[in-house]
XYZ file of C-alpha atoms in Angstrom:
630
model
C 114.482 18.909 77.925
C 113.178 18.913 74.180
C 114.098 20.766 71.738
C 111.095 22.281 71.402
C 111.366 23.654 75.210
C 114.459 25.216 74.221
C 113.486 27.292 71.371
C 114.294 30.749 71.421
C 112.002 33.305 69.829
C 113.352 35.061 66.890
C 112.606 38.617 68.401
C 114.744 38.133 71.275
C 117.763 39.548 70.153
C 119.159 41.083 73.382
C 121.314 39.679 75.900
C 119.559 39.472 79.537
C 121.430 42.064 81.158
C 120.453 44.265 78.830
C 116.823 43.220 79.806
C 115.080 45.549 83.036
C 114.542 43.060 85.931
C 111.385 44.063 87.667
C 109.449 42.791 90.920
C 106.347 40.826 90.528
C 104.183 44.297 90.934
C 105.834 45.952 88.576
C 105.985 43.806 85.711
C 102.185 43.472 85.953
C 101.962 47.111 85.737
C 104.161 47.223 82.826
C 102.978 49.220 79.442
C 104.693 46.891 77.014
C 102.415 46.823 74.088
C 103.849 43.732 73.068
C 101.199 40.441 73.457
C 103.920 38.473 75.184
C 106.381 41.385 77.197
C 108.478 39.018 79.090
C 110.583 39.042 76.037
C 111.888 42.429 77.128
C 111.414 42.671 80.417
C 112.559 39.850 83.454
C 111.083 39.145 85.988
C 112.969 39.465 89.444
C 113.599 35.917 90.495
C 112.920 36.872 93.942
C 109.032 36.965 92.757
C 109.114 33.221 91.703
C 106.056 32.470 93.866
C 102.917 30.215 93.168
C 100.920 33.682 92.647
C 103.567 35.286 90.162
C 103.498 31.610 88.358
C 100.012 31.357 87.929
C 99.697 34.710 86.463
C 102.462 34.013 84.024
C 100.872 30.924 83.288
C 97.592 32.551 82.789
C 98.643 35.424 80.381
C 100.971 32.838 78.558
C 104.156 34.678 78.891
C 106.186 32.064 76.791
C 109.768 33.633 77.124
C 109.284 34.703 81.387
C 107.765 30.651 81.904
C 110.565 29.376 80.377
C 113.024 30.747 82.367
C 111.015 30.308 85.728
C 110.825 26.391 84.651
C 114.686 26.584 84.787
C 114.282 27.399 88.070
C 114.309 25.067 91.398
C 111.499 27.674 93.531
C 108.940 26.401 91.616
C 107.922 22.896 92.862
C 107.452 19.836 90.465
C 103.851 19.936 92.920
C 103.122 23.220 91.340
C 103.780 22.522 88.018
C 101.692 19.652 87.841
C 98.913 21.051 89.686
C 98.768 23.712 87.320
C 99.137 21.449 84.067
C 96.165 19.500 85.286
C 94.189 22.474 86.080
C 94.713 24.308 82.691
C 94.065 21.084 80.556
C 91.012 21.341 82.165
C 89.829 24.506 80.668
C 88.021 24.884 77.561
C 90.816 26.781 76.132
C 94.300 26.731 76.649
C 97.458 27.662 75.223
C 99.008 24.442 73.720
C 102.906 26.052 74.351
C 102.114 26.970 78.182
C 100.993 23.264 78.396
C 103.454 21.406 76.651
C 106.343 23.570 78.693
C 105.144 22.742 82.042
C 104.800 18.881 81.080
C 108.593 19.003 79.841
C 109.838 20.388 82.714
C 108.226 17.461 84.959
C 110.971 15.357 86.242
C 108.552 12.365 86.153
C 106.441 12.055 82.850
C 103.139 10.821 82.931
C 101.513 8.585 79.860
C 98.230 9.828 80.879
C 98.658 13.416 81.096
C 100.722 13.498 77.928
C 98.019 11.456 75.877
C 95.578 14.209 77.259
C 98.042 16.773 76.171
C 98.232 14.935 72.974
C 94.845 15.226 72.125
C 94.239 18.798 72.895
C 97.118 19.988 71.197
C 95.748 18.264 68.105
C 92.562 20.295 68.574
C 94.548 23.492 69.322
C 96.154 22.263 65.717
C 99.833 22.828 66.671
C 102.235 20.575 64.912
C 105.079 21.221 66.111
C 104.423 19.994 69.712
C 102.578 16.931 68.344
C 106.065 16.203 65.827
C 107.921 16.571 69.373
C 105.340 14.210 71.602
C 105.192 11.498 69.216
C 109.015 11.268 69.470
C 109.231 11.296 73.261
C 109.799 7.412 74.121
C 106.995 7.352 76.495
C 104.139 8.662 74.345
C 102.688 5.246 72.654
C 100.391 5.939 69.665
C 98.240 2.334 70.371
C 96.852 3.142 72.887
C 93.340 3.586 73.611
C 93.177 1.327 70.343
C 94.928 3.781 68.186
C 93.223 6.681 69.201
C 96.406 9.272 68.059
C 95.561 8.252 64.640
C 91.951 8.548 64.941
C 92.365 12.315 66.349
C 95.269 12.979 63.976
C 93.079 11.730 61.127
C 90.201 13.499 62.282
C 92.447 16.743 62.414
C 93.096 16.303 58.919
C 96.940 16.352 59.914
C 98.666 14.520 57.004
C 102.109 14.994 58.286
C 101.444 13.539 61.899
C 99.289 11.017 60.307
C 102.156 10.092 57.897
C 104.572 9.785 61.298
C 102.115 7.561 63.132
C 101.563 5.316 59.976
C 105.412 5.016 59.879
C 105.651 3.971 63.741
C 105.267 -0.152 63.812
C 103.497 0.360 67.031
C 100.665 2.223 65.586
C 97.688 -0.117 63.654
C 95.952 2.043 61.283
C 93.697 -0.963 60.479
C 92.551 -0.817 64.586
C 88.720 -0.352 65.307
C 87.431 -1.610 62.056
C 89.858 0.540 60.039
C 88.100 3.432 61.604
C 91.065 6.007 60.509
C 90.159 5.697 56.783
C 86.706 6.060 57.430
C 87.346 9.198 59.654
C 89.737 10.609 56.654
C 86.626 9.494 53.853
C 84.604 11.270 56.205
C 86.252 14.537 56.543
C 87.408 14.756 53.162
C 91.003 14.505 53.762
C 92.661 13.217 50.298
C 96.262 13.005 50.884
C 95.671 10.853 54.090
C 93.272 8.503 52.266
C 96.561 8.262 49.577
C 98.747 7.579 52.582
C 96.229 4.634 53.994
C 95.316 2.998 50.878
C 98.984 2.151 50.257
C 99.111 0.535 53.837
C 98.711 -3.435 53.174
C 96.811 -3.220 56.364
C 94.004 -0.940 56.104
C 90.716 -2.235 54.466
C 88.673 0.100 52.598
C 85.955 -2.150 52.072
C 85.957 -2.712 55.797
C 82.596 -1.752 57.684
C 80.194 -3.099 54.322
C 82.449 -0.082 52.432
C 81.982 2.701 54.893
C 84.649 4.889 53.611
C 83.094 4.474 50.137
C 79.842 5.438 51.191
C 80.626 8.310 53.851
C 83.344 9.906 50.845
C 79.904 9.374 48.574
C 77.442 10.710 51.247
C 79.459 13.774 51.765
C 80.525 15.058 48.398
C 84.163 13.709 47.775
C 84.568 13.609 44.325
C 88.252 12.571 44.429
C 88.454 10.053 47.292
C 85.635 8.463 45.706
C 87.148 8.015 42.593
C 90.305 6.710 44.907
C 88.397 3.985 46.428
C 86.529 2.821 43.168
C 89.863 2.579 41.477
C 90.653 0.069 44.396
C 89.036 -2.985 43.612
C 88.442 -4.135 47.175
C 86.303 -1.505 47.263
C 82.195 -2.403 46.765
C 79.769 0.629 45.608
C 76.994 -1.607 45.647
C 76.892 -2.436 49.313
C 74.228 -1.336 51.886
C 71.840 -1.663 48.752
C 73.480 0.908 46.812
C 73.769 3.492 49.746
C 76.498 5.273 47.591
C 74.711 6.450 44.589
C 71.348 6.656 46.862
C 73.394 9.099 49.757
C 75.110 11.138 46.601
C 71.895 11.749 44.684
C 70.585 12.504 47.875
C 72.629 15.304 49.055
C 73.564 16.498 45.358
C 76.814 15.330 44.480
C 76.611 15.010 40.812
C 80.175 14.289 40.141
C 80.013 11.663 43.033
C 76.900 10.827 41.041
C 78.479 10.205 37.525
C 81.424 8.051 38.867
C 79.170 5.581 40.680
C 77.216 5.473 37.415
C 80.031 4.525 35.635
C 80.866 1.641 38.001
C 79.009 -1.537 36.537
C 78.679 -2.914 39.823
C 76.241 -0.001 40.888
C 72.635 -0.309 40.459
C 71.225 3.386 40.422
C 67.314 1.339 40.564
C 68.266 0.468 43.692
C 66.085 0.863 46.935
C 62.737 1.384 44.687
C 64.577 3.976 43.051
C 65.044 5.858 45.565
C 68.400 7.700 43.986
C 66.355 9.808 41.280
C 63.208 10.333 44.012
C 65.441 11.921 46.647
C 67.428 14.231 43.380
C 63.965 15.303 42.176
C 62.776 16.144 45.652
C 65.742 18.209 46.799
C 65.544 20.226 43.431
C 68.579 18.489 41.703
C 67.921 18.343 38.387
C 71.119 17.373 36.534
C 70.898 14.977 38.376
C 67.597 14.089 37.753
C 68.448 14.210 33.979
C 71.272 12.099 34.768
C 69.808 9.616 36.061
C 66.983 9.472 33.463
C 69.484 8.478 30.950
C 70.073 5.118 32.626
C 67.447 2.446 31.766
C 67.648 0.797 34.685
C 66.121 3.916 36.425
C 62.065 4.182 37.004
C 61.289 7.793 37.562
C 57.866 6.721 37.789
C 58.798 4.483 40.618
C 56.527 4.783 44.053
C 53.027 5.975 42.210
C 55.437 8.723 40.656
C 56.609 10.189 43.747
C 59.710 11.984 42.494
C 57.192 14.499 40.500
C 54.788 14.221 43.025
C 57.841 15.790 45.391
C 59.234 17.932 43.210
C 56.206 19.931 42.710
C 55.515 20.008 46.360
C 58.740 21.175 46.723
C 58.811 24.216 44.002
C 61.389 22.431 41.682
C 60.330 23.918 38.136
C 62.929 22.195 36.292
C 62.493 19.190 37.700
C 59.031 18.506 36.734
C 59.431 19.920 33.603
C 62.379 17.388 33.145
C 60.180 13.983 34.230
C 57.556 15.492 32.012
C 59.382 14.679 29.156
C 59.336 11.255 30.054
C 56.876 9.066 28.847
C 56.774 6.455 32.272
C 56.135 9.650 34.222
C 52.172 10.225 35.412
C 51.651 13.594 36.518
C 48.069 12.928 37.472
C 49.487 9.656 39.476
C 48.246 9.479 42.950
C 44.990 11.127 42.665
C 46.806 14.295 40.622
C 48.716 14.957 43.801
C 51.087 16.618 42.348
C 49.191 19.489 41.523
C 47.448 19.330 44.654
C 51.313 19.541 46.475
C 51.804 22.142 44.322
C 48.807 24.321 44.566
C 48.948 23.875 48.565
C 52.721 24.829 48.421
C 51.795 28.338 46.278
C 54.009 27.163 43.412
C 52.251 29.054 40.514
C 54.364 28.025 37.195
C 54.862 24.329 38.171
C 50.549 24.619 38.212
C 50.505 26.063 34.923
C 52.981 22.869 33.633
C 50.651 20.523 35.439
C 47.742 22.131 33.897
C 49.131 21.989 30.479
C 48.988 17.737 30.803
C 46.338 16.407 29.389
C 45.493 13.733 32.354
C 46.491 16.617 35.084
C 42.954 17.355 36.627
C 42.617 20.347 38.830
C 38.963 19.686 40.306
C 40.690 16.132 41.803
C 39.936 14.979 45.226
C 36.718 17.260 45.172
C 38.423 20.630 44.517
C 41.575 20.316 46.986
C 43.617 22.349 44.804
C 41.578 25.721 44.898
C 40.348 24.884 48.257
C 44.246 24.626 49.753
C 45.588 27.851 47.353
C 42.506 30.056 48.449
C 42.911 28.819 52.354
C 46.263 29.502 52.277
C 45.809 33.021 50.069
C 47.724 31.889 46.863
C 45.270 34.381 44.428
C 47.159 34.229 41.175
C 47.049 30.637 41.844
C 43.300 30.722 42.474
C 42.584 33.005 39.711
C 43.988 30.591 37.394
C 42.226 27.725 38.589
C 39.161 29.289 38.108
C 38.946 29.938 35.137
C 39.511 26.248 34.229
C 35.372 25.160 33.530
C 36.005 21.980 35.919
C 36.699 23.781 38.782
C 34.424 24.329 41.050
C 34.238 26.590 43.725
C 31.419 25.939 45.827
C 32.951 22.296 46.150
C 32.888 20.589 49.962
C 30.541 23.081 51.174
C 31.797 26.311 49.617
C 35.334 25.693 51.508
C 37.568 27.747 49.261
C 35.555 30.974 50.849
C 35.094 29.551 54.338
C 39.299 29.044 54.603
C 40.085 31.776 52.969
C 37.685 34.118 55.146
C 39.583 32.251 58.366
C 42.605 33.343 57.581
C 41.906 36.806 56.491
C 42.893 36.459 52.805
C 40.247 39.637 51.825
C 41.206 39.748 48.179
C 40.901 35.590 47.455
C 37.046 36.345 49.305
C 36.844 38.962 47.096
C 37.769 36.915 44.242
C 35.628 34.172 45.213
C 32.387 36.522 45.940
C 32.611 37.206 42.180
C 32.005 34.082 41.097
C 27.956 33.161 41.264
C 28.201 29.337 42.373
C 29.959 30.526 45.464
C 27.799 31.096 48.928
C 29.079 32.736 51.583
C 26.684 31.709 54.116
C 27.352 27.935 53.276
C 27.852 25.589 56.849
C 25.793 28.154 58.776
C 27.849 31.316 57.748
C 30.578 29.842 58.886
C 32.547 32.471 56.700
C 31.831 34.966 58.885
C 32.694 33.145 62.126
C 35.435 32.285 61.908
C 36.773 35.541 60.389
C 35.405 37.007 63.318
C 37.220 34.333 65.613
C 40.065 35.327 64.363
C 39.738 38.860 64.150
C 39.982 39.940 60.372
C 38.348 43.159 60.203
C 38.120 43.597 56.931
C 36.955 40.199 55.970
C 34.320 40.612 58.327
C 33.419 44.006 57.088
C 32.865 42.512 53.267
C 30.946 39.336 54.538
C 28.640 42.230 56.393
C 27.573 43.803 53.226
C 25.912 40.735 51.508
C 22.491 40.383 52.043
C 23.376 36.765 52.362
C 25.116 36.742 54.862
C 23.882 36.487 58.498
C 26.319 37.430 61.261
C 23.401 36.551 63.832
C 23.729 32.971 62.620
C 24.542 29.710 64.999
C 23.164 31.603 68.480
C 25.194 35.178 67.267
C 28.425 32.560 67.212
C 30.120 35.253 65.097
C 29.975 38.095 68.198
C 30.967 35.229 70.690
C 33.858 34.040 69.167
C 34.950 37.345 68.392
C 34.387 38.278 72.094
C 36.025 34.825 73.629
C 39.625 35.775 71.497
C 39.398 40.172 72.339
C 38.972 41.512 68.770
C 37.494 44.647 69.630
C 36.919 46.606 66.659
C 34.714 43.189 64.847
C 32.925 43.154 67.959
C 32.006 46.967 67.398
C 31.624 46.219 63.753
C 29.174 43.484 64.337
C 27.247 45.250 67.174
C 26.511 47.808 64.166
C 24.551 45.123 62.564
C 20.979 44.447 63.552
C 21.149 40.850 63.213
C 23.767 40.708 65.747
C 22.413 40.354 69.831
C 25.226 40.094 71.826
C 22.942 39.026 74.674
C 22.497 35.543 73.242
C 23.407 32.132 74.365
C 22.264 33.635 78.469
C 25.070 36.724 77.465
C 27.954 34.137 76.167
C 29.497 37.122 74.732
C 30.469 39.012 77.795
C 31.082 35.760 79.754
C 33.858 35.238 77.388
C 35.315 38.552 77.511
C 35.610 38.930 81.173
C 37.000 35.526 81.775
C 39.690 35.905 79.273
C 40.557 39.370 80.159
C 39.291 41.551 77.094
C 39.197 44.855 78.837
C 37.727 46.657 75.687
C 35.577 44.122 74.716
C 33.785 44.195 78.224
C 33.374 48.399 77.946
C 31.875 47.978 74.693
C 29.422 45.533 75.836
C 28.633 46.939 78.880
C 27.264 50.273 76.455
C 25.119 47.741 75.181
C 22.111 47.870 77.113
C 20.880 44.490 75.900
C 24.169 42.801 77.311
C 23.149 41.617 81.180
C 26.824 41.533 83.311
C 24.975 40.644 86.107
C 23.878 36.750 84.625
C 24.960 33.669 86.087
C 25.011 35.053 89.646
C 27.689 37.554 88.425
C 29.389 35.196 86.042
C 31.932 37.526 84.117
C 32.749 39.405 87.822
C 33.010 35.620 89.300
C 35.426 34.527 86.462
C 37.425 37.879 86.055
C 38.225 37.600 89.839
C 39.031 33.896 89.773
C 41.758 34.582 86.720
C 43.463 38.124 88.556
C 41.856 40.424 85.141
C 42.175 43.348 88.381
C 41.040 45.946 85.632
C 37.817 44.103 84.736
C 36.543 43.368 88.087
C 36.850 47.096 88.527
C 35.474 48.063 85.538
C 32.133 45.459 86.675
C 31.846 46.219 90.144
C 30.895 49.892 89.132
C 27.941 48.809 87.257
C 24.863 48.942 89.322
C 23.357 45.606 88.046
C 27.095 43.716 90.124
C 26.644 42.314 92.882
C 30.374 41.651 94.254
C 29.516 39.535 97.186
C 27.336 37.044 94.431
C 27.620 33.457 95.238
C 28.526 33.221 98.497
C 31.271 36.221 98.212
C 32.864 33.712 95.197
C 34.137 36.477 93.772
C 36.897 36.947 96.883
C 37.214 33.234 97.338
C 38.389 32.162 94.066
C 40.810 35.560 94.182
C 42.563 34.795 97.228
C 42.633 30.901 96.322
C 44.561 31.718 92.980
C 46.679 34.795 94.681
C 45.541 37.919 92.584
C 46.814 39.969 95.497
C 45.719 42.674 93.654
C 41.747 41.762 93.081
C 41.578 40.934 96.369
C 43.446 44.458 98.096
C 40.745 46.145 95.653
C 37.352 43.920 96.594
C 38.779 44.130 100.608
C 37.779 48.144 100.059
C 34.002 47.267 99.108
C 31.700 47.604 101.695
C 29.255 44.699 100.143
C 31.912 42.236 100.453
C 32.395 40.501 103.811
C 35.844 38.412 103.246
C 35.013 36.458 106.697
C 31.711 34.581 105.051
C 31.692 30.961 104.972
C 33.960 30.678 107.960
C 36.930 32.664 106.334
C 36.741 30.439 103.497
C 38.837 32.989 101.319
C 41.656 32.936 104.058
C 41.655 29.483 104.411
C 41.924 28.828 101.187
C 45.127 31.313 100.363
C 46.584 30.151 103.181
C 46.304 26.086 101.694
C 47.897 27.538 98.876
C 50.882 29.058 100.490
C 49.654 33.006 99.015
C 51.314 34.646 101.463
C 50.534 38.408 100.500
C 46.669 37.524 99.828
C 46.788 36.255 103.569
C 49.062 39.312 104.937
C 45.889 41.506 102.786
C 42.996 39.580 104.534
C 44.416 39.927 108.127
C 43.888 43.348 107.545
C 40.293 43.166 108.127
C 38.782 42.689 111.659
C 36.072 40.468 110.523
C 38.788 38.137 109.155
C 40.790 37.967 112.743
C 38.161 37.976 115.086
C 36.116 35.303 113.162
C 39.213 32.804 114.187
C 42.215 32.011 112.438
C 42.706 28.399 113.493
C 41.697 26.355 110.534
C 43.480 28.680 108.129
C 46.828 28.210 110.285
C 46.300 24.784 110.322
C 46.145 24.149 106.918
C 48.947 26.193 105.869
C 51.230 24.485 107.957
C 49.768 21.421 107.201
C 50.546 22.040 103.483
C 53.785 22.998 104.164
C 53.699 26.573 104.141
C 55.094 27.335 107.420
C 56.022 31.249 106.497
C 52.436 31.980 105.974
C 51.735 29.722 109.320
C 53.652 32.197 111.078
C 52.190 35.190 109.560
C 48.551 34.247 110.656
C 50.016 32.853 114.245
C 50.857 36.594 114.789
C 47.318 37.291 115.222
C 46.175 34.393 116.816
């Protein structure tokens, strides 16, 4: 028995037959407030059974487990049954565990290694001091994996016992464990390795060196780089690159001072990645070595930086002469414009060779699509701007996306036309339903909303947007009839209730085109409320197209189209030798099928060919539902 096993806790003060004794039932009913109450109450040993056990073992009554483990009427079969069963669990009490495993008469390598590892994620130290002194735990094994964990842990002072064991190789798996403790950040054990003659820190092309780098460790880095096996050059300068990277300037300024490092490296890629995550000490940092080209990759660490919103940053490579702000086609103030950074324009703007008409006026064309208006206010009032560029595009994105006081902005300006690409302005701000925009656009003279076969009314129809379809019906340009009644078409088939009532009040609109089109296609998608809404206008005819109307319903299973279509007289839902039963029934739509036996036409037509294909198809429920009536 260890000594661990035979701690006492310092709260149990009394002697046990001062203690109540109580039977199994009562001491579960007892009121102790205490988290653990089997330090002042017993339990009777006469209730020492596999139930009582497990429920001690389950509410981790330390001080009541300890003394049933003294006791012979609880099998060794138990106790390891129930050790194997809790280490299984995603979260168990490292003392309930390590007590049942001490009071096995035969120990067990494998359960204690898997003991040993979840204690070390449970954190408890004192059980792991007490395993790794039991003769049959053995730290190698697995190659070394004890260390790995302990390592991993951050657990200096199990660590430190493992190093000290001559069976344990802290070298093992490619010197993993100083990696792990680079890794993690854990100081004192990458003190305790690097005096170990064994362990490599250079080992893996320097990964401790550039995982300590990568991840911020100021003071392990310095560590390593005072050991001269150690290489901050390797993997092409990964060190300085991963620091600059992640923006560890004090990881940063000891690589720098390392002659061995070359902060050029990798096309420069140190001061690109600093100036595109916003860094900018150590941007200026790494400005002040000659070796480093911020201008390196057509100038992408400005170009980055402004997409990015990094003021300071571009200000910074500014001041540099190598740097070209209008490198790349001026993309940087095209990033930045796009991105709706406002000062780091006004810096761009301020360079002489910084052109904000490049690339045939991107960078009012992406602020006003996007609705950046300071942005776009300020670029036009720069003379070689222009606004009408790629087919007036600044208005026709900014009218998409609904950006009313940018169109506003833009109708201001004489060089811009809003009925440019076939008013396309106003289409798409009616496709995608901005009201307002659509109300301004209606105002110019200009402007034709019956443009492109009334595509403005059509689109607005297809996506539901009501209130512009109301708004453009007020215009007399507008025939929402056009293109054979496209409008409605749309509507019904995508299920625009409103849209459909406010068309039908149109008595240009014809809901009765296309053999019934928009009463074929709102049955054939289940809209239930549009089909009504149709089939009460005197120009539908429901049974159009063969009864189509019923047929697509029940193949698609709108149970509910086809219970309301079933009522009207002027469909027959036996036509076409009970096509519309036959095909629910291929489908497997039981409760369309259930709704069309209803009908006498349906049964006495003949049922065969719908039973055969259902239970050809597999569908042998609704088989037996229409075999009922054969």
């Amino acid at each position: 028995m260890t000594q661990y096993h035979n701690l006492r806790f310092a709260s149990t003060q009394v002697t046990l037959k001062s203690i109540p004794t109580l039977h199994f039932s009562q001491y579960k009913e007892s009121k102790f407030k205490a988290k653990d109450p089997s330090e002042f109450i017993i339990l009777d040993p006469e209730s020492f059974t596999s139930e009582s056990f497990k429920y001690i073992v389950g509410k981790a009554h330390i001080a009541q487990l300890r003394r049933m483990l003294k006791s012979t009427r609880i099998s060794m079969e138990l106790r390891e049954k129930t050790l194997m069963e809790i280490l299984d669990l995603p979260k168990f009490n490292p003392v309930v565990a390590w007590s049942l495993y001490c009071s096995l008469g035969t120990k067990n390598f494998k359960k204690l290694y898997k003991l040993f590892i979840l204690v070390v994620n449970c954190k408890n130290i004192e059980i792991l001091q007490e395993m790794i002194r039991l003769k049959e735990f053995d730290p190698s094994v697995n190659n070394n994996a004890a260390i790995r964990h302990a390592t991993c842990a951050g657990y200096y002072d199990i660590v430190k016992l493992l190093v000290a064991d001559p069976r344990t190789d802290p070298s093992a798996d490619n010197n993993a464990v100083i990696r792990y403790a680079c890794t993690y950040g854990h100081v004192n054990i990458v003190k305790l390795l690097l005096q170990d003659p064994r362990v490599s820190p250079s080992a893996d092309n320097n990964a401790a060196l550039r995982y300590a780098s990568r991840n911020g460790f100021t003071e392990i880095v310095d560590l390593l780089l005072r050991d001269k096996r150690s290489d901050p050059s390797s993997d092409n300068n990964s060190s300085i690159r991963d620091a600059a990277k992640n923006s560890h300037i004090g990881v940063v300024k000891l690589l720098i001072a390392d002659p061995r490092t070359n902060p050029a490296a990798d096309s420069n890629s140190a001061i690109r990645d600093a100036a595109k995550n916003g860094n900018v000490e150590i941007v200026k940092l790494l400005l002040g070595v000659p070796a480093v080209d911020p201008a390196a990759n057509n100038n992408f660490a400005i170009r980055m930086a402004s997409r990015n919103g990094h003021y300071d940053v571009v200000k910074a490579l500014l001041e540099d002469p190598r740097v070209d702000a209008a490198g790349d086609n001026n993309s940087a103030i095209i990033y930045a414009c796009c991105s709706g950074h406002f000062d780091i324009v006004k810096l761009l703007v301020s360079v002489d060779r910084v052109d904000p008409s490049a690339s045939n006026n991107i960078c009012l064309i992406d602020a006003c699509q996007k609705g950046f208006l300071e942005i776009a206010k300020f670029l036009l009032e720069d003379p070689r701007v222009d606004p009408a560029a790629e087919s007036n595009g600044a208005i026709r994105g900014a009218a998409r996306n609904g950006h009313l006081e940018v169109v506003k902005l833009l109708l201001s300006d004489g060089r811009v036309s809003p009925e440019a690409e076939d008013n396309s302005a106003i289409k798409m701000a009616s496709f995608n339903g901005h009201y307002d925009v659509v109300q301004l656009l209606l105002t110019l003279e200009s402007c034709n909303p019956g443009a492109d076969r009334n595509a403005a009314i059509r689109l607005a129809c297809h996506n539901g947007h009501h209130r512009v379809v109301e708004l453009l019906l007020s215009h007399p340009s507008v025939n929402p009839a056009d293109d054979n009644n496209a409008s409605i078409k749309e509507a019904a088939r995508n299920g625009h209730f409103k849209v459909v009532e406010i068309l039908l009040a149109d008595s240009r609109v014809n809901p009765a085109v296309e053999s019934n089109y928009p009463f074929r296609y709102a049955c054939s998608q289940g809209h239930v409320e549009i089909v009504k809404l149709l089939s009460k206008d005197s120009r539908i005819d429901p049974s159009a197209d063969v009864n189509s109307g019923i047929v697509h319903a029940s193949r698609n299973g709108y149970y509910k189209v086809v219970e309301y279509l079933m009522a009207d007289e002027r469909i027959d839902p036996s036509f076409e030798n009970n096509q519309a039963l036959v095909e629910a029934a291929g489908r497997g739509k039981l409760n369309v099928v259930k709704c069309l036996l209803k009908d006498r036409r349906v049964v006495d037509f003949g049922l065969t060919e719908a039973f055969n294909v259902a239970n050809d198809n597999g569908f042998m429920e609704t088989a037996s539902a229409i075999k009922q009536y054969m």
